Structure formats: C-alpha cells, structure tokens
Coordinates of C-alpha atoms and ligand atoms in Angstrom, one line a residue:
X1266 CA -4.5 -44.4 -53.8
X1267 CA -2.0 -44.8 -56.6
X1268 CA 0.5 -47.1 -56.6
X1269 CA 3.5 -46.3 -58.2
X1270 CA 6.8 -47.7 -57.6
X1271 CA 9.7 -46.0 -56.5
X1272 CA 12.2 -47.6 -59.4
X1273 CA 9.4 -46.1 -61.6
X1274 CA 9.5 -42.4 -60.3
X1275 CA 13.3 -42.6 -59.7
X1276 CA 14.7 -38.8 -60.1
X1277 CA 17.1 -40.4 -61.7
X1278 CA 15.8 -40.8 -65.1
X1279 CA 18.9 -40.1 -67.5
X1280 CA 16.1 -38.9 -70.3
X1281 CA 14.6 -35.1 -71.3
X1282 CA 11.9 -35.3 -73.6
X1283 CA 10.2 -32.1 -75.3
X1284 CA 8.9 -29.8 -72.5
X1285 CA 5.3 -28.7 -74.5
X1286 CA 3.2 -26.1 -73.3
X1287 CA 1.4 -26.3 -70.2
X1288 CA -0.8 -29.2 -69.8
X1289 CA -3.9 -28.6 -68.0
X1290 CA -4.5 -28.2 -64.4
X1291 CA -3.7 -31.3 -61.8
X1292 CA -6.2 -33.9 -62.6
X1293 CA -9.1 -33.9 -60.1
X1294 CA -8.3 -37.0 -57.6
X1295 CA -4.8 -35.5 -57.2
X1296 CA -6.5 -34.9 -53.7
X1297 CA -6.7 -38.5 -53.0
X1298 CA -3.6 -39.7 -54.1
X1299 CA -2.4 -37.8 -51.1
X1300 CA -0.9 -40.1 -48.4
X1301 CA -3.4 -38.9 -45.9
X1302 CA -7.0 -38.2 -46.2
X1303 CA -7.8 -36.5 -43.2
X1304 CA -7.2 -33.3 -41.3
X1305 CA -5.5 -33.5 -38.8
X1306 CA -5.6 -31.3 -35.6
X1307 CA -2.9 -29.0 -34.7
X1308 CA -2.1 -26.4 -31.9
X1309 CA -3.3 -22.5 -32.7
X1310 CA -0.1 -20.6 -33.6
X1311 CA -1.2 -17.1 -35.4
X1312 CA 1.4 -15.4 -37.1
X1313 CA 1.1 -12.5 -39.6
X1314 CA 3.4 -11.7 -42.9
X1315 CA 2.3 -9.1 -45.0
X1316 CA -1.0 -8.9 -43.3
X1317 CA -2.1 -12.6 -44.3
X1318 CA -2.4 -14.5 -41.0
X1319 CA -2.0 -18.4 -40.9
X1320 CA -1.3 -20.9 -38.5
X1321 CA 1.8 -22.5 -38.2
X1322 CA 1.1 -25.3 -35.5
X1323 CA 3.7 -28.2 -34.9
X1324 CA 5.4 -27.4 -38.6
X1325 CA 8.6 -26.0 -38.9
X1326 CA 8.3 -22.2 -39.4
X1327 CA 11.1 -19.4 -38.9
X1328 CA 9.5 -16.2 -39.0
X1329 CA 13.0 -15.0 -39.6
X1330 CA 12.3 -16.1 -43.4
X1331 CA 10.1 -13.7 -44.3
X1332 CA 12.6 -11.8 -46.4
X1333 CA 13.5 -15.0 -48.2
X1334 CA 9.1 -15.4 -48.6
X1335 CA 9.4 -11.9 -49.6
X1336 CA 11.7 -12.5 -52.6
X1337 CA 10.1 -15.5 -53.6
X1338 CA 6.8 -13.9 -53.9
X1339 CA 7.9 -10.7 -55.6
X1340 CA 9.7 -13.1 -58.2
X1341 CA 6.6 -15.2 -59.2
X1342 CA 4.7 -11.6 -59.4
X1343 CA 7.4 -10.8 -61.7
X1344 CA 7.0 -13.8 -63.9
X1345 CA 3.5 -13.6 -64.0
X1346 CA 3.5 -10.2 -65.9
X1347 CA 5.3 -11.4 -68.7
X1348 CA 3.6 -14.8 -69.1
X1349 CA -0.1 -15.9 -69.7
X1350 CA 0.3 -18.0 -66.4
X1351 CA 1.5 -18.8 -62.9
X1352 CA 1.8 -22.6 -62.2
X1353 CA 3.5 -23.0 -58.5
X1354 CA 4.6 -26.4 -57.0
X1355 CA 5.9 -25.7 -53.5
X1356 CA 7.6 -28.8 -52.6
X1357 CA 8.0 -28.4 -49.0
X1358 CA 5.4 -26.6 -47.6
X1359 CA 5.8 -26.4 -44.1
X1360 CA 2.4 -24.7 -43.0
X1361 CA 1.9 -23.4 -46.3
X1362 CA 3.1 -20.0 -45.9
X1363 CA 4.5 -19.6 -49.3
X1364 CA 1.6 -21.4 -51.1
X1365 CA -1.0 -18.9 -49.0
X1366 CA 1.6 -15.8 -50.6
X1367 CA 1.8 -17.2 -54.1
X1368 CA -2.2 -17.0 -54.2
X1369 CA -2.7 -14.3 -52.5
X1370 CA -0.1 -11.8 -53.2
X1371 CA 1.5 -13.0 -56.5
X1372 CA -1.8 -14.0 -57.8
X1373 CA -0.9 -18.0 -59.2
X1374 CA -3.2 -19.6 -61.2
X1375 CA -2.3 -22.4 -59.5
X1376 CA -0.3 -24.1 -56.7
X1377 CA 0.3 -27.7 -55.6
X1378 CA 1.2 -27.2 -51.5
X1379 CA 3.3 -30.7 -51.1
X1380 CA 5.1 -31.2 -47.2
X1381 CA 6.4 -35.0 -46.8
X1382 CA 5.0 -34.2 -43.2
X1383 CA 1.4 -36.1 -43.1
X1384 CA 0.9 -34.3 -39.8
X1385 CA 1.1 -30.5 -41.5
X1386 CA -2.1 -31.8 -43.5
X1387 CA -4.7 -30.0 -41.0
X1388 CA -2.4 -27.2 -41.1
X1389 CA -2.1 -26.4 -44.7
X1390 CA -5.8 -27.2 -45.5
X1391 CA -7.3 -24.4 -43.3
X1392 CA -4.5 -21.3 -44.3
X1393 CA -4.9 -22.0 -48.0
X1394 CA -8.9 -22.4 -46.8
X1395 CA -8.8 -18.5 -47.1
X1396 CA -8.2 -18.6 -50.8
X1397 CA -10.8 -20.2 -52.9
X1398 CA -10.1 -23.5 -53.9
X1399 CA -11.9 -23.2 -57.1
X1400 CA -11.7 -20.3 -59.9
X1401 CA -14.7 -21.6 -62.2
X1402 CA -14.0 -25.3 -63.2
X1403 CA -10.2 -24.9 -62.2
X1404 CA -9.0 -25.7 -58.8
X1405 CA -6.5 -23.1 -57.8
X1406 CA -5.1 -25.0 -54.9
X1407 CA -4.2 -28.7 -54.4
X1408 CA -2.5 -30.2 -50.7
X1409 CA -0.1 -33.7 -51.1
X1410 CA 2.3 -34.9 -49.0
X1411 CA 4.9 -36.8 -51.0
X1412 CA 8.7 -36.9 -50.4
X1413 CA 9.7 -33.7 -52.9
X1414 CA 11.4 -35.8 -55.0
X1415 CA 8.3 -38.1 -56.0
X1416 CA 5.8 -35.4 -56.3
X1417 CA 8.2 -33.6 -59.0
X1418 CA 9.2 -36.5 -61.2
X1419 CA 5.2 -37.8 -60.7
X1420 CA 4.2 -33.7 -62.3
X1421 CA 7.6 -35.0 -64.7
X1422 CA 6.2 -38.1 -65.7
X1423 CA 2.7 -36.4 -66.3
X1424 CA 4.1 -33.9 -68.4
X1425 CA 2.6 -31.3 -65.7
X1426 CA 4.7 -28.8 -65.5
X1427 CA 5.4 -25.7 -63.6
X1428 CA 6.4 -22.4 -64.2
X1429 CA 7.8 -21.4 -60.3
X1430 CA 9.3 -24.6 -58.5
X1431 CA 10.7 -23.5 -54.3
X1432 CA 12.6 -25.9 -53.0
X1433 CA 13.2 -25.0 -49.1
X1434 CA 15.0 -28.1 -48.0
X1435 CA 17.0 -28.8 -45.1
X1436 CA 20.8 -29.3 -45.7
X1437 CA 21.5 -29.5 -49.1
X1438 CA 19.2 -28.6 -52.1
X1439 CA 21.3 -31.2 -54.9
X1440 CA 19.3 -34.2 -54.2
X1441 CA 16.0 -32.6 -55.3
X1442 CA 17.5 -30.7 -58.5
X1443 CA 17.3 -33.1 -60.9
X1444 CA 13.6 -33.7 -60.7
X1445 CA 12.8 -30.1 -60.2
X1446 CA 14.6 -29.4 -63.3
X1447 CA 12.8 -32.3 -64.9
X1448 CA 9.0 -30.5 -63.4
X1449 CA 10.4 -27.4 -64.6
X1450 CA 8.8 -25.5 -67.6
X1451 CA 11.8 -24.0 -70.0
X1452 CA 12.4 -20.5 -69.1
X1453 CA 10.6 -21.3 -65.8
X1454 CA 12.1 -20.1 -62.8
X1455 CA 13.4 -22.8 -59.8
X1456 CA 13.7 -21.3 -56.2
X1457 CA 16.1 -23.1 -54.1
X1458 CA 17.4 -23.8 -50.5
X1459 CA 20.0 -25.0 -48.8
X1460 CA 21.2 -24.9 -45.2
X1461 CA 24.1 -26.6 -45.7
X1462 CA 26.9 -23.6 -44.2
X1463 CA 29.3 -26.4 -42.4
X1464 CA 29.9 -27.7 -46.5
X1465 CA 30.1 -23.7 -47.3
X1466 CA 32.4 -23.0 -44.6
X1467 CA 35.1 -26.0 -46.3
X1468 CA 35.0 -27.7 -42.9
X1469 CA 33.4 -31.1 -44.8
X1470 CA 35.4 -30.6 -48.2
X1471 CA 34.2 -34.4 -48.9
X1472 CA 30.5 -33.5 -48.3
X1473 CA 30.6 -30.3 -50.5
X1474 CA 32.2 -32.7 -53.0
X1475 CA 29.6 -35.1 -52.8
X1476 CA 27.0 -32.6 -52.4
X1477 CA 27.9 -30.1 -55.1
X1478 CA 30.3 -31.5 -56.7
X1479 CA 33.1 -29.0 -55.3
X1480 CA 36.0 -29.1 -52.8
X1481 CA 35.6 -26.4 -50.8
X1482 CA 38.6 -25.0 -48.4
X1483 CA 38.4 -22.6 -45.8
X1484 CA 38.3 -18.9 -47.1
X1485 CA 37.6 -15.7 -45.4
X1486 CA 34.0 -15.2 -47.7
X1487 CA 32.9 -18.4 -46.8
X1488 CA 29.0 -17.4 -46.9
X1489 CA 29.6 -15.7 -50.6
X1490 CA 31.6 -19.6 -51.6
X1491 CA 28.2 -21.2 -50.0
X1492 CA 26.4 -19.2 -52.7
X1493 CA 29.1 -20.1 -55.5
X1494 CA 28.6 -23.5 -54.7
X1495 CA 24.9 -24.3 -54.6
X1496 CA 24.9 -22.4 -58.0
X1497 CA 27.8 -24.1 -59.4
X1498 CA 25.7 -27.6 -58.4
X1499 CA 22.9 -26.5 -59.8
X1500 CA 25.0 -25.6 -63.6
X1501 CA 26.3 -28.8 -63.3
X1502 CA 23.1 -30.8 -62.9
X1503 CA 21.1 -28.7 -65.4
X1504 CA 24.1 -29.6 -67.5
X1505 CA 23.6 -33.0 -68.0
X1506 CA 20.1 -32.1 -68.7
X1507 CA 20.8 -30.4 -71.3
X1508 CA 19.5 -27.3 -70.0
X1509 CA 21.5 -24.3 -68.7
X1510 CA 20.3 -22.3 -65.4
X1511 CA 21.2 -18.5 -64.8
X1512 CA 21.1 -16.9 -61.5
X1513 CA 18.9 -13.9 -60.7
X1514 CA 19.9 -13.2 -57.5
X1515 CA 21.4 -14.8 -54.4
X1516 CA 21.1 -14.2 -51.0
X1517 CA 22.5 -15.0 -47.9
X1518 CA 21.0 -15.0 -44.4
X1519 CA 22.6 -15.5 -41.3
X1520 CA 19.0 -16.5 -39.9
X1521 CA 19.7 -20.3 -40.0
X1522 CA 22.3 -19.6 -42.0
X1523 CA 20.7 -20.1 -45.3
X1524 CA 21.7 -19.9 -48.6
X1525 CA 19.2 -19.3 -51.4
X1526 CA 19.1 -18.6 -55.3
X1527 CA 16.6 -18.1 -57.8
X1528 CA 17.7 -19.7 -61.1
X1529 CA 16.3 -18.9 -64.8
X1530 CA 16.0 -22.7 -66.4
X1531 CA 16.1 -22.6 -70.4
X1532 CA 17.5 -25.4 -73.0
X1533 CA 21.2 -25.2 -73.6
X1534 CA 24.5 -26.6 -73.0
X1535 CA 27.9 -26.0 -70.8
X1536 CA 29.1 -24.8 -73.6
X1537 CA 30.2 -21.2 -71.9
X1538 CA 32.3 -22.3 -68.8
X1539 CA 33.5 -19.1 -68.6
X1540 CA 31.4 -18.7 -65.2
X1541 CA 32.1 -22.5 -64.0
X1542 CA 35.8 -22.6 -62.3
X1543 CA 38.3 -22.6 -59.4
X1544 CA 38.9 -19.7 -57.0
X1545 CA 41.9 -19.6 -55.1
X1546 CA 42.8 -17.3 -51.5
X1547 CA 46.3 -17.1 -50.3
X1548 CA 46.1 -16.9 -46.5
X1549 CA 50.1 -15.4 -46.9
X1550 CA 48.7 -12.2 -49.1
X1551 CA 44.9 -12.3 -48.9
X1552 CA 44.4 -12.3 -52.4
X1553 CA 41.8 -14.1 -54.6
X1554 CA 41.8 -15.2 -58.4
X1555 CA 39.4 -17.1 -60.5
X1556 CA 40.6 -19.7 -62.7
X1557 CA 39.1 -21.3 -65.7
X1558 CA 39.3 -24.9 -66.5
X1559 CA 41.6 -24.2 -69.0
X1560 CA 44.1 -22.6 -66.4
X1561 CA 44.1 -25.2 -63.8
X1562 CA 48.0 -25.8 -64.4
X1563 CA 48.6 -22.4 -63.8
X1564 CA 47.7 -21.8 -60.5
X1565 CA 49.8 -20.3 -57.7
X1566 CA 50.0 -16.9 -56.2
X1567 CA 52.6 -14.7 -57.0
X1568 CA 53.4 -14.1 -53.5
X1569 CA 54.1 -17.5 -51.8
X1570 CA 55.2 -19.3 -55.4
X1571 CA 58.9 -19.5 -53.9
X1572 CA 58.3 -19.5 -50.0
X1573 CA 55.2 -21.3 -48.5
X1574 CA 52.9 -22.7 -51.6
X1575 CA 50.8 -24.1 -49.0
X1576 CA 49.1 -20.5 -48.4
X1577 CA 47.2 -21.0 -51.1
X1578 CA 43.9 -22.8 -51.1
X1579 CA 42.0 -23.7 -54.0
X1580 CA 38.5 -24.3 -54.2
X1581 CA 35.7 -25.6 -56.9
X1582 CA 34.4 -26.3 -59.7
X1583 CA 32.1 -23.1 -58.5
X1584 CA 30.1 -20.6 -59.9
X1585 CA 33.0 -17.2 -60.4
X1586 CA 30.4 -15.4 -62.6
X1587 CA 27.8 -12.4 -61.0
X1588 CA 25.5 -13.6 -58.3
X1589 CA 23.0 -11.6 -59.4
X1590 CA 21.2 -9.4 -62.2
X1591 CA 21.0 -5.8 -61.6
X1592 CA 18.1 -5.2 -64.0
X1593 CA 16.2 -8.1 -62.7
X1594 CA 16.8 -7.1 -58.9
X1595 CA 15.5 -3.1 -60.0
X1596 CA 12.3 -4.9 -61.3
X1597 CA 11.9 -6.6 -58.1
X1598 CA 12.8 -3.6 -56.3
X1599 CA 10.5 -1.3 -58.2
X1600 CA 7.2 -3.8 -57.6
X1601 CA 8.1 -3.9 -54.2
X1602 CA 7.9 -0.3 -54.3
X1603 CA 4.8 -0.4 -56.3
X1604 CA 3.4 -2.6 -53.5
X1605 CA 4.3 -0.6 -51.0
X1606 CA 6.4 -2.9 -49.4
X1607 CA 9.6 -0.1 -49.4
X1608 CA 9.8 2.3 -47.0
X1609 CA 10.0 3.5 -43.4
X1610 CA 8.2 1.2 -41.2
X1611 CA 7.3 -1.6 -43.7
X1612 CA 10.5 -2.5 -46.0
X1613 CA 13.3 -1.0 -44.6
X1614 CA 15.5 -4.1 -44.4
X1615 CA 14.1 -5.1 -48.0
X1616 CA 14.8 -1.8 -49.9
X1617 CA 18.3 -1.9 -48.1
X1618 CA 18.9 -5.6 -49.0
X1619 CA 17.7 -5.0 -52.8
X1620 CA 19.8 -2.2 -52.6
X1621 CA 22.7 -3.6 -51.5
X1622 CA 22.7 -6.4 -54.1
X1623 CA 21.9 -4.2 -57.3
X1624 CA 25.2 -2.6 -56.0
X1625 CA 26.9 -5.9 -55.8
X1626 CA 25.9 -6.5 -59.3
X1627 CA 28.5 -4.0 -60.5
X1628 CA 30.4 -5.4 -62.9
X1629 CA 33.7 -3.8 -61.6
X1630 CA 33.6 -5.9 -58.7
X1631 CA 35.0 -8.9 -58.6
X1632 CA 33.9 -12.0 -56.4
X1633 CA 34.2 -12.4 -52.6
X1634 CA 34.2 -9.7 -50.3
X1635 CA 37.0 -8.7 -47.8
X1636 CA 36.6 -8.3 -44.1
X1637 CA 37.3 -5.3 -42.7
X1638 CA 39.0 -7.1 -39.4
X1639 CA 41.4 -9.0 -41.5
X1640 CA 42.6 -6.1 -43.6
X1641 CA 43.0 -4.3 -40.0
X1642 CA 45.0 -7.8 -38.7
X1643 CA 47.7 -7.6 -41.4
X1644 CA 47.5 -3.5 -41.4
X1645 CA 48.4 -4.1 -37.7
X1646 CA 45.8 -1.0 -37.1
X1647 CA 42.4 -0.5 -35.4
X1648 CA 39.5 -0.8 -38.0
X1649 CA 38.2 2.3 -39.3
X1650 CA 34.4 2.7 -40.3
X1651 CA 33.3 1.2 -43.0
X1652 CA 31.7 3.9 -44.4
X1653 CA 35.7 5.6 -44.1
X1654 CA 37.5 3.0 -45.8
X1655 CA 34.6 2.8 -48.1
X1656 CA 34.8 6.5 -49.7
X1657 CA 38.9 6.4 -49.3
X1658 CA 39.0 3.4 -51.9
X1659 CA 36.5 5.1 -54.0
X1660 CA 38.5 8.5 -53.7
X1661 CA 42.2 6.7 -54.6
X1662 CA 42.1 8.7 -57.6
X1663 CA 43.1 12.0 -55.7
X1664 CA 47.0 11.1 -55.6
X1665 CA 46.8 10.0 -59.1
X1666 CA 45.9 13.3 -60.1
X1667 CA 48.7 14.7 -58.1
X1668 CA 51.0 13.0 -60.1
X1669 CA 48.8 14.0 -63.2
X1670 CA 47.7 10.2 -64.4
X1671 CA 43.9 9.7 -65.1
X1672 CA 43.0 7.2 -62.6
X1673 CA 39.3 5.9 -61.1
X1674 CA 39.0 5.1 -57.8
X1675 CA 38.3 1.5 -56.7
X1676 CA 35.1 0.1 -57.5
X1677 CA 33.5 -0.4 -53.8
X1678 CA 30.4 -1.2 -52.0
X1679 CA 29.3 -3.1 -48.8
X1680 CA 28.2 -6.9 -49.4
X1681 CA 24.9 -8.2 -48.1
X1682 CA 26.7 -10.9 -46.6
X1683 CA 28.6 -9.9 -44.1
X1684 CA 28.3 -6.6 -42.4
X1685 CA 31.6 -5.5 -41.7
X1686 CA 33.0 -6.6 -45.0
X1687 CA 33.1 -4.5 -48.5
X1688 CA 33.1 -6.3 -52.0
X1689 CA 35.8 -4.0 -53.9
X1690 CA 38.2 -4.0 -56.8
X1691 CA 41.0 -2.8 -54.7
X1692 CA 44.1 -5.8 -54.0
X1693 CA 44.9 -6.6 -50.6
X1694 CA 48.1 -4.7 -50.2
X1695 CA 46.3 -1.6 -51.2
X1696 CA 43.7 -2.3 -48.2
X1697 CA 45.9 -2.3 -46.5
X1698 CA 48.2 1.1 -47.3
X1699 CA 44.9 3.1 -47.3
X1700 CA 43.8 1.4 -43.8
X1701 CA 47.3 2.6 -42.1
X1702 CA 47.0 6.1 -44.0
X1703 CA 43.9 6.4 -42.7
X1704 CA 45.1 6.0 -39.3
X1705 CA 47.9 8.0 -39.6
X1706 CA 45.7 11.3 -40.1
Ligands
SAM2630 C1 12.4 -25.5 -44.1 S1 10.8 -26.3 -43.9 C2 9.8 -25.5 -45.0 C3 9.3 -24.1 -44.5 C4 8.3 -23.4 -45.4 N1 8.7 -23.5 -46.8 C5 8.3 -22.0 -44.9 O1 8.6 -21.0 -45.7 O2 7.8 -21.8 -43.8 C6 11.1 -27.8 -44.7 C7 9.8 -28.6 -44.9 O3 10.2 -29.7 -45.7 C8 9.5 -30.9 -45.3 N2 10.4 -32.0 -45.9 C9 11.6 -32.3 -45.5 N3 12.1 -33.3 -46.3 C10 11.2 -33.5 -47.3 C11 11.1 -34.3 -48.4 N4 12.1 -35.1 -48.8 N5 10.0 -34.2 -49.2 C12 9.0 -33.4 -48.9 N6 9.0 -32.6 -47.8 C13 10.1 -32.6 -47.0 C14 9.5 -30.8 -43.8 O4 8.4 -31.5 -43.3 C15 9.4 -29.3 -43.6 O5 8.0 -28.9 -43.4

C-alpha cells in the first residue's frame, strides 16, 4: 500500500512542468496500491452495448448513456489513427463499461479503470476479464479505486500521462478539471461530465458561480447555457494552466439531464477571449446578444433601454463561440459509418444526432436556440410544424425578390437540444411575422 498524503497529491498544485512524451506503462504493483485487494461479489445484471455484454451489478449504470459511450468511443478511435498510441484513464468507472469499449472497440493500448467505489472492484475485474490483461510484457488493463482526483494528480505526479481522460462525475465536473488537465498529454483529448442542470437552468446563480465561475440567469435555452458554461469552466481552468482547451462537440441529453463535452487540451494562453463572454436575453423582446469583455458597459437591449431594463438578463463569463467542429463531428460520423454503427435498425438516433450537430455547426447560426412555443406565445398563434416554420425562414428570400433586392434566407436548422426548438439567424420579431403569416394562409 502506498502512503501518500493528501497535502501531497492536492489538485491544487499551482505548477505545470514540461509535459514529455509518454512515459511507459503503469508500473507493475499499480494493482496493489489499489484500496482493496479482493473481489468482491456482486448480483448478475447482463446488459449488452454494441454486442459486448458486462455486468453492471450494484454500480451505478444508465443504459440510457449509451449514446454518450458511443461518442466517447468513436472519439478515442479517432485519436488513435493519428497518433502512435491510445493511453485511457477512466476516472469513474462505474462497472467498467467505457474501459471494456475503449479496449475492445477503440482498440487502447492501455486503460487504468479507477471507481472510488471499493465495492465495483468484483464488477470491473470480470467485464475487463474478457480482454486480455496482458499484450506481451505490457499490461493493457489496470483496476484502482481512488477518489478521481488522487488517481489523476498520483498519474501527474508520475509524469504518466494520458492521451483520452472521461470524467463522468455526478453534479459538477470543475472540481476534477484541474488534475485532469494536469494527467493530461498536450493535444490529448479530456471527456467530461456534468449533471449539474439546476446550476444550467440559473435557479442556483451562486452555485454556477462557484462551480463554473458564471452567473447564470434564467433563459429560454437553458440546456444549450448548461453547455456554455461547463465549457466556459473548463477555458477558465485550463487558463491558469497555461493551456487552452477547444471544444469538439457538445451534447446534451435529457436522459439525466446531462451535459457533456469533449475538449482538445494544447499549450496556450487566454489570449483570444473572443469566445469567453456574457450573453444577454430580454424576456420583453426575446432577443439574445453576446458581449465581449470589452463591451460589458454597453449592455442593454434596444427594446426595454427606456421602459423596463429589468427584462434583460445577463449571464456569464461563458463559452459564446461554436459548440462544436463540423469537420471533426463528419469524421466521427463517417467511422461510425465505417463501423456500421449508422443505419436502420442500429444507429438511427446516432446518425440523426451527428447529423443534427454538424448542422448546428454552421457558422451562420448564432448561439441558443428558440422555442417554437414561445415564438407561438408572443405571435398569439397556434404553433405550426417545425418542419413549416423551418423551410419558411429559410425561404424569406422570396419577398425580397419581389421587391428586386438579393436576399438569403435565414440560416435555420433544428437543435439537438430541444426538440421543438430551431437554432436560426432570424430575430425574434421576424419569428414571429412569419409564424402569424403562416397562419394566415
Ligand atoms: C456516473 S457513474 C459512472 C458511470 C460509468 N462511467 C458508465 O458509463 O456507466 C459515476 C461513478 O463515479 C464514482 N465516483 C463518484 N465520485 C467519485 C470520485 N470522487 N472519485 C472516483 N469515483 C467517483 C461512483 O462510484 C460511480 O460509479
């Protein structure tokens, strides 16, 4: 057993020495420095994903996840084709699940399984029993239970690092990013979780503050702000680092809800805060604006400047730039396809989900989405389909030509966050004409 103290392996350490290239694999009695030795016995719970079967006992499993497992696996595929290895720490195991995926389907050279749960020990030990433990002298696999937080800065503190880091807390993700940035290789990929939707919602603006490092208000694309804000965190934290963090994609699940974002970790500073502001919604006009840092004094809403300035609600710092990166999200897309995971009966809800976001990536879009019920509330009309109020915003150009001025339509598409909502270009009061033309025919 080692003994380490916890002032020792504090997350906190304010230092970032040279990341060098990947040391070898865990050292051998990494098995026993586990906090417990022995399998323990758990209750036969068989659940298949992808064809792998595993056991999921006592631990906490949502099969609901699987299209987060999905991503995570098709992302660590990814990676592997473009580097000389795979190193996976997955920090809170559960049963194992994602560790069993990373082997098997993604092909990782290696993966430390770590749950702070002693009691998933049995649990983990006989999926990942399916997969080899050794691959000639190196072990592939390695089980600990450590708090997340002690088990990255111990890989830190080793200079061990990892090239694919998932972080699947509960609540909040922003106490573990520190030391997974620290465990993190540069240009290493970090997967993270967070349930935390009450702090997304801007019901707990003190806890998102403390949390994230935002004040989040109430706004109508709460789930999308939830997003903004675990990213934003994250920029911040890799910040003081020294390192900056892109997003690759972000995605939203009601299951739970959760919140989760795979971030792109390389050396750099907060030197572009282009992407790293305020957004504001006015409840009176239902429009949204982005604001840089440099623009704080300037914000108001033309609409209830004179009348009711307490319409508008302001929320951040947050990530305002794109969620996600279209050409990364087609290479995800196009494996997927390549693995036969697209398709009737075996990917629908992926390909339409991949879909979905390659068309939120459009840079014509701008953040948030709008709900199709509130633009119906202040058009004081029924709803029409979305698929009707879609192709009439992207048509807008027709009466423009009428009066012989070259004009697009609005840039529109529906968001994978919420499914009666559209992400579009158009402003509010424009909705709304179109929504009460609409009914008028
Ligand atoms: C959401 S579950 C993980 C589910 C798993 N990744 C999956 O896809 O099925 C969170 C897990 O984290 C573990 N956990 C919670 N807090 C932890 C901590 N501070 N350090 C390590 N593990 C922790 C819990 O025991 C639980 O198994």
């Amino acid at each position: 057993m080692l003994s380490l103290s916890f002032k020792t392996l504090s997350p906190f350490l304010s230092f970032s020495p040279p990341k060098p290239q990947p040391k070898p694999l865990f050292p051998s009695n990494y098995h026993q420095i586990s906090l417990c030795s022995n399998a323990t016995s758990h209750s036969s719970t068989l659940q298949t994903e992808r064809g792998l079967q595993f056991e999921v006992g006592n631990s906490f499993f949502r099969p609901e996840s699987f299209t987060g497992r999905d991503l995570a696996v098709l992302a660590a595929a990814l990676y592997k084709r473009s580097k000389p290895e795979l190193r996976v720490l997955d920090a809170m195991c559960g049963c194992g699940v994602r560790s069993l995926r990373y082997l098997a389907e993604a092909d990782a050279d290696f993966v430390l399984a770590n749950d702070g749960n002693d009691e998933n020990r049995g649990l983990i030990l006989s999926n990942l029993s399916q997969i080899p433990r050794f691959s000639g002298d190196n072990k592939r696999w390695v089980v600990t239970h450590f708090d997340a937080n002690r088990i990255m800065t111990e890989c830190y503190l080793q200079r061990d690092f990892f090239d694919f880091i998932d972080v699947d807390s509960f609540g909040s993700d922003s106490s573990f990013l520190r030391s997974a940035f620290n465990a993190l290789k540069l240009d290493g990929l970090v997967y993270v979780t967070s349930t935390d939707g009450y702090s997304a919602g801007g019901h707990r603006p003190h806890n998102s503050l403390a949390s994230y490092g935002a004040y989040v208000r109430p706004m109508p694309y709460a789930n999308e702000i939830g997003l903004r804000m675990l990213i934003g965190g994250a920029v911040r934290e890799a910040a003081v680092m020294g390192y900056c963090v892109t997003p690759l994609f972000s995605y939203y699940s009601y299951h739970g809800p959760v919140f989760r974002v795979l971030l792109r970790m390389d050396r750099g500073k907060l030197t572009d805060i282009r992407h790293y502001g305020f957004i504001s919604y006015c409840h009176k006009c239902g429009n949204s604006l982005a604001y840089s840092w440099d623009e704080l004094g300037n914000i108001s809403c033309p609409c209830s400047e004179a009348k009711s300035p307490r319409s508008l609600v302001v929320s951040g710092p947050l990530w305002t730039g794109p969620l996600h990166q279209a050409s990364y999200l087609t290479d995800i897309l196009n494996l997927a396809e390549e693995w036969g995971w697209i398709g009737e009966g075996v990917g629908l809800d992926l390909e339409k989900l991949l879909k979905q976001m390659i068309e939120e990536s459009n840079p014509d879009l701008p953040f948030g989405y709008t709900k199709l019920d509130e633009v119906a509330s202040r058009a004081k009309v029924n709803s029409p389909p979305l698929r009707t109020i879609m192709s009439a915003l992207q048509k807008r150009d027709r009466k423009a030509m009428v009066l012989e001025i070259f004009m697009e339509g609005y840039a529109a598409c529906r968001s994978h966050i919420a499914c009666n909502a559209i992400k579009t270009n158009c402003p509010m009061t424009t909705c709304i004409s179109i929504m009460q033309e609409l009914q008028d025919q």
